[in-house]
Amino acid sequence: MENKEKNKREEYVIKIGPLLKAVVDEQRRMIKEATYNICKSSDAILFGAIGDPKYDNDPSAKIRPEQGLLKLRKELGLFANIRPVKAYETLLSKSPLKRKIIEGTDIIIYRELTGGIYFGKKKLSDDGNTASDLCEYSRYEIERITHLAFKAAQSRQHKVTLVDKANVLESSRLWRKVVAEIAAQYSDVELNFLFVDNAAMQLILNPKQFDVILTENMFGDIISDEASVIGGSIGLLASASIGDKYAMFEPIHGSYSQAKGKGIANPIASILSAAMLLDHFKLNDEAELIRDAVEKSLKLHVTTPDLNTKYDNISTSKVGDFIEDVINNPNDSNLNFTNIHLGQSTII
Ligand code: IPM
Ligand code: MG
């Protein structure tokens, strides 16, 4: 790409979560054409979060904020959603799970994102009493994410676990067949199969057995929320949604609108999503700076109330300011702790 064109495109790395919600409210539309166009002319998208209890509690709502996100994922072809789950040393006591169970856990979930029951044909009978959602997968949809999962395993612990429900679902049986065929091309990677109900149990009984978890759309949605318990808070889990052409980075949590104006929403998942964005552009040192700053915030209890049992006055923006300070001054050991907890600048 020409440098000039590249610079132009770099201006368009954007955050669109709040915009999507506003669009639904004001115009009864899921997402503006203009928003798509900006996304399509971007090298990457940093997505906020989406959802609103107003729609969650109204089953008859015809338009929901989530549709905007799903449409965006589908139209941008973001077929692989990658969700790392890690037990942070400093947060081991925050998880409701025992330290000895979660210590050392390092999993990466490869969730298929543009197929399955989320996108299959939906039907509601005329009398409104019967409904169905079709779960459909093609070989091609399974193959492309499977290759990504196996490649990831090659640079990790060389282990892929396919999570499915092949004892019941035809679509899961196709997953098993296709994934087993592809596994033959990766002789250095071990493949295991696990039914999703068992996987849900194993994840909290013995999470260390997992390296790469590969799964379809809805199972991935469910088990990744479950897996967030290992890290101590769902507010920590970042994700990358990758396609052939576009890439979007989003926290796995919803919008948490109950926290509006209270300064209690954990910003770390969004911040770590930005680190994944930098990794995507091979800016690994820069991404590492962000991750180190996040670890420091966790270690020093500069965290929002979902994780903080020590201080009760650390708000979302204080956490953000602290992380920003550490990124700008990574080697500064003179952090002023009094100021941190008063929420003032941390660098002296
Ligand atoms: C997620 C979310 C979304 C999903 C919602 C907001 C549509 O739960 O990214 O995990 O179900 O994919
Ligand atoms: Mg989810």
PDB file of N, CA and C in Angstrom, residues 161 255 289:
ATOM      1  N   THR A 161      -8.791 -28.405  21.459  1.00  0.00           N
ATOM      2  CA  THR A 161      -9.972 -29.146  21.914  1.00  0.00           C
ATOM      3  C   THR A 161     -11.184 -28.622  21.151  1.00  0.00           C
ATOM      4  N   SER A 255     -22.726  -3.936  27.350  1.00  0.00           N
ATOM      5  CA  SER A 255     -22.531  -2.496  27.550  1.00  0.00           C
ATOM      6  C   SER A 255     -22.611  -2.071  29.029  1.00  0.00           C
ATOM      7  N   LEU A 289       3.542  -3.151  26.047  1.00  0.00           N
ATOM      8  CA  LEU A 289       3.528  -2.002  26.977  1.00  0.00           C
ATOM      9  C   LEU A 289       2.150  -1.857  27.620  1.00  0.00           C
TER      10      LEU A 289
END
